[in-house]
Amino acid sequence: MINRDKTMAAMLSAIDDAEDKEDIEERGAVYRRPRPPREPSQVYSVRISVDRLQLLRDLAESEGVTPSALARRLVVEGLHRAISGRPEVERLRHQVVELEERLTAQTTAFTQRLDEISEIMEKHNREVPLR
């Protein structure tokens, strides 16, 4: 009786294995991640125009990555800039103010020099009569 139970269990196990193999053949190989995900993630669909999608594909190919990996990186970088970009905006504003001040100073110096040149020319024209 014990041998019969073992034989029956072995047969059932073989049938299960065969069915599992058949299921795998029907569905294709089971995908296993090469490594576990670093953090939980979610798929998010985004509508992209055909020309922009082609640009994404071309750029991804030139960088040697998949289009989805490049899109993911660009989105994450954009989010990072949006969050941390506030100080960047302030830094750029400060640079613009500095440039405006320098431009104003240079314009003032240039105008003063033009005035000096005009005075010299007028003086010269008064001293040297036209022929």
mmCIF file of the C-alpha atoms, coordinates in Angstrom:
data_MODEL
# 
_entry.id   MODEL 
# 
loop_
_atom_site.group_PDB 
_atom_site.id 
_atom_site.type_symbol 
_atom_site.label_atom_id 
_atom_site.label_alt_id 
_atom_site.label_comp_id 
_atom_site.label_asym_id 
_atom_site.label_entity_id 
_atom_site.label_seq_id 
_atom_site.pdbx_PDB_ins_code 
_atom_site.Cartn_x 
_atom_site.Cartn_y 
_atom_site.Cartn_z 
_atom_site.occupancy 
_atom_site.B_iso_or_equiv 
_atom_site.pdbx_formal_charge 
_atom_site.auth_seq_id 
_atom_site.auth_comp_id 
_atom_site.auth_asym_id 
_atom_site.auth_atom_id 
_atom_site.pdbx_PDB_model_num 
ATOM 1   C CA . MET A 1 1   ? 0.000  0.000   0.000   1.00 0.00 ? 1   MET A CA 1 
ATOM 2   C CA . ILE A 1 2   ? 2.830  2.398   0.862   1.00 0.00 ? 2   ILE A CA 1 
ATOM 3   C CA . ASN A 1 3   ? 4.568  1.640   -2.450  1.00 0.00 ? 3   ASN A CA 1 
ATOM 4   C CA . ARG A 1 4   ? 1.303  2.227   -4.267  1.00 0.00 ? 4   ARG A CA 1 
ATOM 5   C CA . ASP A 1 5   ? 0.874  5.642   -2.547  1.00 0.00 ? 5   ASP A CA 1 
ATOM 6   C CA . LYS A 1 6   ? 4.454  6.602   -3.442  1.00 0.00 ? 6   LYS A CA 1 
ATOM 7   C CA . THR A 1 7   ? 3.914  5.497   -7.011  1.00 0.00 ? 7   THR A CA 1 
ATOM 8   C CA . MET A 1 8   ? 0.653  7.456   -7.183  1.00 0.00 ? 8   MET A CA 1 
ATOM 9   C CA . ALA A 1 9   ? 2.324  10.566  -5.696  1.00 0.00 ? 9   ALA A CA 1 
ATOM 10  C CA . ALA A 1 10  ? 5.206  10.267  -8.184  1.00 0.00 ? 10  ALA A CA 1 
ATOM 11  C CA . MET A 1 11  ? 2.740  9.941   -11.074 1.00 0.00 ? 11  MET A CA 1 
ATOM 12  C CA . LEU A 1 12  ? 0.734  12.971  -9.895  1.00 0.00 ? 12  LEU A CA 1 
ATOM 13  C CA . SER A 1 13  ? 3.952  14.956  -9.526  1.00 0.00 ? 13  SER A CA 1 
ATOM 14  C CA . ALA A 1 14  ? 5.039  13.965  -13.035 1.00 0.00 ? 14  ALA A CA 1 
ATOM 15  C CA . ILE A 1 15  ? 1.621  15.005  -14.396 1.00 0.00 ? 15  ILE A CA 1 
ATOM 16  C CA . ASP A 1 16  ? 1.874  18.386  -12.596 1.00 0.00 ? 16  ASP A CA 1 
ATOM 17  C CA . ASP A 1 17  ? 5.371  18.909  -13.989 1.00 0.00 ? 17  ASP A CA 1 
ATOM 18  C CA . ALA A 1 18  ? 4.195  18.048  -17.505 1.00 0.00 ? 18  ALA A CA 1 
ATOM 19  C CA . GLU A 1 19  ? 1.229  20.423  -17.192 1.00 0.00 ? 19  GLU A CA 1 
ATOM 20  C CA . ASP A 1 20  ? 3.518  23.192  -15.896 1.00 0.00 ? 20  ASP A CA 1 
ATOM 21  C CA . LYS A 1 21  ? 5.876  22.613  -18.823 1.00 0.00 ? 21  LYS A CA 1 
ATOM 22  C CA . GLU A 1 22  ? 2.942  22.666  -21.230 1.00 0.00 ? 22  GLU A CA 1 
ATOM 23  C CA . ASP A 1 23  ? 1.672  25.941  -19.699 1.00 0.00 ? 23  ASP A CA 1 
ATOM 24  C CA . ILE A 1 24  ? 5.106  27.511  -20.059 1.00 0.00 ? 24  ILE A CA 1 
ATOM 25  C CA . GLU A 1 25  ? 5.307  26.408  -23.685 1.00 0.00 ? 25  GLU A CA 1 
ATOM 26  C CA . GLU A 1 26  ? 1.862  27.912  -24.376 1.00 0.00 ? 26  GLU A CA 1 
ATOM 27  C CA . ARG A 1 27  ? 2.563  31.222  -22.599 1.00 0.00 ? 27  ARG A CA 1 
ATOM 28  C CA . GLY A 1 28  ? 6.235  31.458  -23.415 1.00 0.00 ? 28  GLY A CA 1 
ATOM 29  C CA . ALA A 1 29  ? 9.103  31.566  -20.994 1.00 0.00 ? 29  ALA A CA 1 
ATOM 30  C CA . VAL A 1 30  ? 8.473  33.068  -17.605 1.00 0.00 ? 30  VAL A CA 1 
ATOM 31  C CA . TYR A 1 31  ? 10.152 36.460  -17.260 1.00 0.00 ? 31  TYR A CA 1 
ATOM 32  C CA . ARG A 1 32  ? 12.339 36.878  -14.236 1.00 0.00 ? 32  ARG A CA 1 
ATOM 33  C CA . ARG A 1 33  ? 13.918 40.229  -13.406 1.00 0.00 ? 33  ARG A CA 1 
ATOM 34  C CA . PRO A 1 34  ? 17.708 40.172  -13.440 1.00 0.00 ? 34  PRO A CA 1 
ATOM 35  C CA . ARG A 1 35  ? 17.582 41.987  -10.096 1.00 0.00 ? 35  ARG A CA 1 
ATOM 36  C CA . PRO A 1 36  ? 14.791 43.023  -7.749  1.00 0.00 ? 36  PRO A CA 1 
ATOM 37  C CA . PRO A 1 37  ? 13.423 46.557  -8.253  1.00 0.00 ? 37  PRO A CA 1 
ATOM 38  C CA . ARG A 1 38  ? 15.131 49.213  -6.134  1.00 0.00 ? 38  ARG A CA 1 
ATOM 39  C CA . GLU A 1 39  ? 11.879 50.784  -5.056  1.00 0.00 ? 39  GLU A CA 1 
ATOM 40  C CA . PRO A 1 40  ? 8.226  50.264  -5.855  1.00 0.00 ? 40  PRO A CA 1 
ATOM 41  C CA . SER A 1 41  ? 7.239  51.709  -9.223  1.00 0.00 ? 41  SER A CA 1 
ATOM 42  C CA . GLN A 1 42  ? 4.176  52.043  -11.384 1.00 0.00 ? 42  GLN A CA 1 
ATOM 43  C CA . VAL A 1 43  ? 3.597  52.110  -15.120 1.00 0.00 ? 43  VAL A CA 1 
ATOM 44  C CA . TYR A 1 44  ? 2.313  55.467  -16.389 1.00 0.00 ? 44  TYR A CA 1 
ATOM 45  C CA . SER A 1 45  ? 1.176  55.965  -19.984 1.00 0.00 ? 45  SER A CA 1 
ATOM 46  C CA . VAL A 1 46  ? 2.072  59.194  -21.745 1.00 0.00 ? 46  VAL A CA 1 
ATOM 47  C CA . ARG A 1 47  ? 0.834  60.361  -25.129 1.00 0.00 ? 47  ARG A CA 1 
ATOM 48  C CA . ILE A 1 48  ? 3.748  61.531  -27.309 1.00 0.00 ? 48  ILE A CA 1 
ATOM 49  C CA . SER A 1 49  ? 3.548  62.796  -30.878 1.00 0.00 ? 49  SER A CA 1 
ATOM 50  C CA . VAL A 1 50  ? 5.000  60.512  -33.531 1.00 0.00 ? 50  VAL A CA 1 
ATOM 51  C CA . ASP A 1 51  ? 7.845  62.881  -34.411 1.00 0.00 ? 51  ASP A CA 1 
ATOM 52  C CA . ARG A 1 52  ? 8.842  63.299  -30.751 1.00 0.00 ? 52  ARG A CA 1 
ATOM 53  C CA . LEU A 1 53  ? 8.650  59.547  -30.247 1.00 0.00 ? 53  LEU A CA 1 
ATOM 54  C CA . GLN A 1 54  ? 11.005 59.029  -33.177 1.00 0.00 ? 54  GLN A CA 1 
ATOM 55  C CA . LEU A 1 55  ? 13.335 61.622  -31.700 1.00 0.00 ? 55  LEU A CA 1 
ATOM 56  C CA . LEU A 1 56  ? 13.232 59.722  -28.402 1.00 0.00 ? 56  LEU A CA 1 
ATOM 57  C CA . ARG A 1 57  ? 14.030 56.456  -30.184 1.00 0.00 ? 57  ARG A CA 1 
ATOM 58  C CA . ASP A 1 58  ? 16.904 58.003  -32.144 1.00 0.00 ? 58  ASP A CA 1 
ATOM 59  C CA . LEU A 1 59  ? 18.390 59.629  -29.057 1.00 0.00 ? 59  LEU A CA 1 
ATOM 60  C CA . ALA A 1 60  ? 18.020 56.428  -27.032 1.00 0.00 ? 60  ALA A CA 1 
ATOM 61  C CA . GLU A 1 61  ? 19.776 54.451  -29.765 1.00 0.00 ? 61  GLU A CA 1 
ATOM 62  C CA . SER A 1 62  ? 22.640 56.954  -29.876 1.00 0.00 ? 62  SER A CA 1 
ATOM 63  C CA . GLU A 1 63  ? 23.036 56.629  -26.094 1.00 0.00 ? 63  GLU A CA 1 
ATOM 64  C CA . GLY A 1 64  ? 22.782 52.841  -26.186 1.00 0.00 ? 64  GLY A CA 1 
ATOM 65  C CA . VAL A 1 65  ? 19.682 52.634  -23.983 1.00 0.00 ? 65  VAL A CA 1 
ATOM 66  C CA . THR A 1 66  ? 16.077 51.683  -24.561 1.00 0.00 ? 66  THR A CA 1 
ATOM 67  C CA . PRO A 1 67  ? 13.552 54.425  -25.350 1.00 0.00 ? 67  PRO A CA 1 
ATOM 68  C CA . SER A 1 68  ? 11.654 53.644  -22.146 1.00 0.00 ? 68  SER A CA 1 
ATOM 69  C CA . ALA A 1 69  ? 14.832 53.928  -20.052 1.00 0.00 ? 69  ALA A CA 1 
ATOM 70  C CA . LEU A 1 70  ? 15.646 57.273  -21.669 1.00 0.00 ? 70  LEU A CA 1 
ATOM 71  C CA . ALA A 1 71  ? 12.081 58.544  -21.203 1.00 0.00 ? 71  ALA A CA 1 
ATOM 72  C CA . ARG A 1 72  ? 12.159 57.484  -17.569 1.00 0.00 ? 72  ARG A CA 1 
ATOM 73  C CA . ARG A 1 73  ? 15.496 59.255  -17.033 1.00 0.00 ? 73  ARG A CA 1 
ATOM 74  C CA . LEU A 1 74  ? 14.254 62.433  -18.730 1.00 0.00 ? 74  LEU A CA 1 
ATOM 75  C CA . VAL A 1 75  ? 11.096 62.492  -16.625 1.00 0.00 ? 75  VAL A CA 1 
ATOM 76  C CA . VAL A 1 76  ? 13.034 61.947  -13.394 1.00 0.00 ? 76  VAL A CA 1 
ATOM 77  C CA . GLU A 1 77  ? 15.579 64.639  -14.337 1.00 0.00 ? 77  GLU A CA 1 
ATOM 78  C CA . GLY A 1 78  ? 12.755 67.024  -15.228 1.00 0.00 ? 78  GLY A CA 1 
ATOM 79  C CA . LEU A 1 79  ? 11.068 66.394  -11.895 1.00 0.00 ? 79  LEU A CA 1 
ATOM 80  C CA . HIS A 1 80  ? 14.351 66.970  -10.102 1.00 0.00 ? 80  HIS A CA 1 
ATOM 81  C CA . ARG A 1 81  ? 14.852 70.274  -11.949 1.00 0.00 ? 81  ARG A CA 1 
ATOM 82  C CA . ALA A 1 82  ? 11.296 71.328  -11.172 1.00 0.00 ? 82  ALA A CA 1 
ATOM 83  C CA . ILE A 1 83  ? 11.780 70.660  -7.473  1.00 0.00 ? 83  ILE A CA 1 
ATOM 84  C CA . SER A 1 84  ? 15.327 71.949  -7.106  1.00 0.00 ? 84  SER A CA 1 
ATOM 85  C CA . GLY A 1 85  ? 15.069 74.508  -9.902  1.00 0.00 ? 85  GLY A CA 1 
ATOM 86  C CA . ARG A 1 86  ? 13.752 77.235  -7.636  1.00 0.00 ? 86  ARG A CA 1 
ATOM 87  C CA . PRO A 1 87  ? 17.230 78.141  -6.339  1.00 0.00 ? 87  PRO A CA 1 
ATOM 88  C CA . GLU A 1 88  ? 18.476 77.916  -9.932  1.00 0.00 ? 88  GLU A CA 1 
ATOM 89  C CA . VAL A 1 89  ? 15.889 80.491  -11.011 1.00 0.00 ? 89  VAL A CA 1 
ATOM 90  C CA . GLU A 1 90  ? 17.030 82.830  -8.254  1.00 0.00 ? 90  GLU A CA 1 
ATOM 91  C CA . ARG A 1 91  ? 20.674 82.365  -9.263  1.00 0.00 ? 91  ARG A CA 1 
ATOM 92  C CA . LEU A 1 92  ? 19.808 83.134  -12.883 1.00 0.00 ? 92  LEU A CA 1 
ATOM 93  C CA . ARG A 1 93  ? 17.831 86.222  -11.839 1.00 0.00 ? 93  ARG A CA 1 
ATOM 94  C CA . HIS A 1 94  ? 20.840 87.428  -9.892  1.00 0.00 ? 94  HIS A CA 1 
ATOM 95  C CA . GLN A 1 95  ? 23.056 86.907  -12.949 1.00 0.00 ? 95  GLN A CA 1 
ATOM 96  C CA . VAL A 1 96  ? 20.598 88.855  -15.121 1.00 0.00 ? 96  VAL A CA 1 
ATOM 97  C CA . VAL A 1 97  ? 20.639 91.769  -12.653 1.00 0.00 ? 97  VAL A CA 1 
ATOM 98  C CA . GLU A 1 98  ? 24.450 91.732  -12.640 1.00 0.00 ? 98  GLU A CA 1 
ATOM 99  C CA . LEU A 1 99  ? 24.553 91.692  -16.445 1.00 0.00 ? 99  LEU A CA 1 
ATOM 100 C CA . GLU A 1 100 ? 22.063 94.565  -16.638 1.00 0.00 ? 100 GLU A CA 1 
ATOM 101 C CA . GLU A 1 101 ? 24.196 96.595  -14.212 1.00 0.00 ? 101 GLU A CA 1 
ATOM 102 C CA . ARG A 1 102 ? 27.356 95.900  -16.217 1.00 0.00 ? 102 ARG A CA 1 
ATOM 103 C CA . LEU A 1 103 ? 25.603 96.752  -19.465 1.00 0.00 ? 103 LEU A CA 1 
ATOM 104 C CA . THR A 1 104 ? 24.314 100.012 -18.013 1.00 0.00 ? 104 THR A CA 1 
ATOM 105 C CA . ALA A 1 105 ? 27.784 100.933 -16.756 1.00 0.00 ? 105 ALA A CA 1 
ATOM 106 C CA . GLN A 1 106 ? 29.368 100.117 -20.115 1.00 0.00 ? 106 GLN A CA 1 
ATOM 107 C CA . THR A 1 107 ? 26.671 102.030 -21.987 1.00 0.00 ? 107 THR A CA 1 
ATOM 108 C CA . THR A 1 108 ? 27.231 105.046 -19.746 1.00 0.00 ? 108 THR A CA 1 
ATOM 109 C CA . ALA A 1 109 ? 31.013 104.851 -20.274 1.00 0.00 ? 109 ALA A CA 1 
ATOM 110 C CA . PHE A 1 110 ? 30.519 104.481 -24.018 1.00 0.00 ? 110 PHE A CA 1 
ATOM 111 C CA . THR A 1 111 ? 28.154 107.467 -24.146 1.00 0.00 ? 111 THR A CA 1 
ATOM 112 C CA . GLN A 1 112 ? 30.613 109.596 -22.157 1.00 0.00 ? 112 GLN A CA 1 
ATOM 113 C CA . ARG A 1 113 ? 33.437 108.647 -24.515 1.00 0.00 ? 113 ARG A CA 1 
ATOM 114 C CA . LEU A 1 114 ? 31.286 109.515 -27.539 1.00 0.00 ? 114 LEU A CA 1 
ATOM 115 C CA . ASP A 1 115 ? 30.521 112.899 -25.979 1.00 0.00 ? 115 ASP A CA 1 
ATOM 116 C CA . GLU A 1 116 ? 34.254 113.506 -25.446 1.00 0.00 ? 116 GLU A CA 1 
ATOM 117 C CA . ILE A 1 117 ? 35.010 112.587 -29.049 1.00 0.00 ? 117 ILE A CA 1 
ATOM 118 C CA . SER A 1 118 ? 32.206 114.855 -30.289 1.00 0.00 ? 118 SER A CA 1 
ATOM 119 C CA . GLU A 1 119 ? 33.590 117.776 -28.264 1.00 0.00 ? 119 GLU A CA 1 
ATOM 120 C CA . ILE A 1 120 ? 37.097 117.178 -29.635 1.00 0.00 ? 120 ILE A CA 1 
ATOM 121 C CA . MET A 1 121 ? 35.758 117.066 -33.187 1.00 0.00 ? 121 MET A CA 1 
ATOM 122 C CA . GLU A 1 122 ? 33.717 120.238 -32.697 1.00 0.00 ? 122 GLU A CA 1 
ATOM 123 C CA . LYS A 1 123 ? 36.758 122.033 -31.249 1.00 0.00 ? 123 LYS A CA 1 
ATOM 124 C CA . HIS A 1 124 ? 38.889 120.805 -34.131 1.00 0.00 ? 124 HIS A CA 1 
ATOM 125 C CA . ASN A 1 125 ? 36.294 121.941 -36.679 1.00 0.00 ? 125 ASN A CA 1 
ATOM 126 C CA . ARG A 1 126 ? 36.156 125.429 -35.089 1.00 0.00 ? 126 ARG A CA 1 
ATOM 127 C CA . GLU A 1 127 ? 39.942 125.745 -35.149 1.00 0.00 ? 127 GLU A CA 1 
ATOM 128 C CA . VAL A 1 128 ? 40.466 124.384 -38.635 1.00 0.00 ? 128 VAL A CA 1 
ATOM 129 C CA . PRO A 1 129 ? 38.195 126.117 -41.135 1.00 0.00 ? 129 PRO A CA 1 
ATOM 130 C CA . LEU A 1 130 ? 36.645 124.066 -43.882 1.00 0.00 ? 130 LEU A CA 1 
ATOM 131 C CA . ARG A 1 131 ? 38.124 124.650 -47.290 1.00 0.00 ? 131 ARG A CA 1 
# 
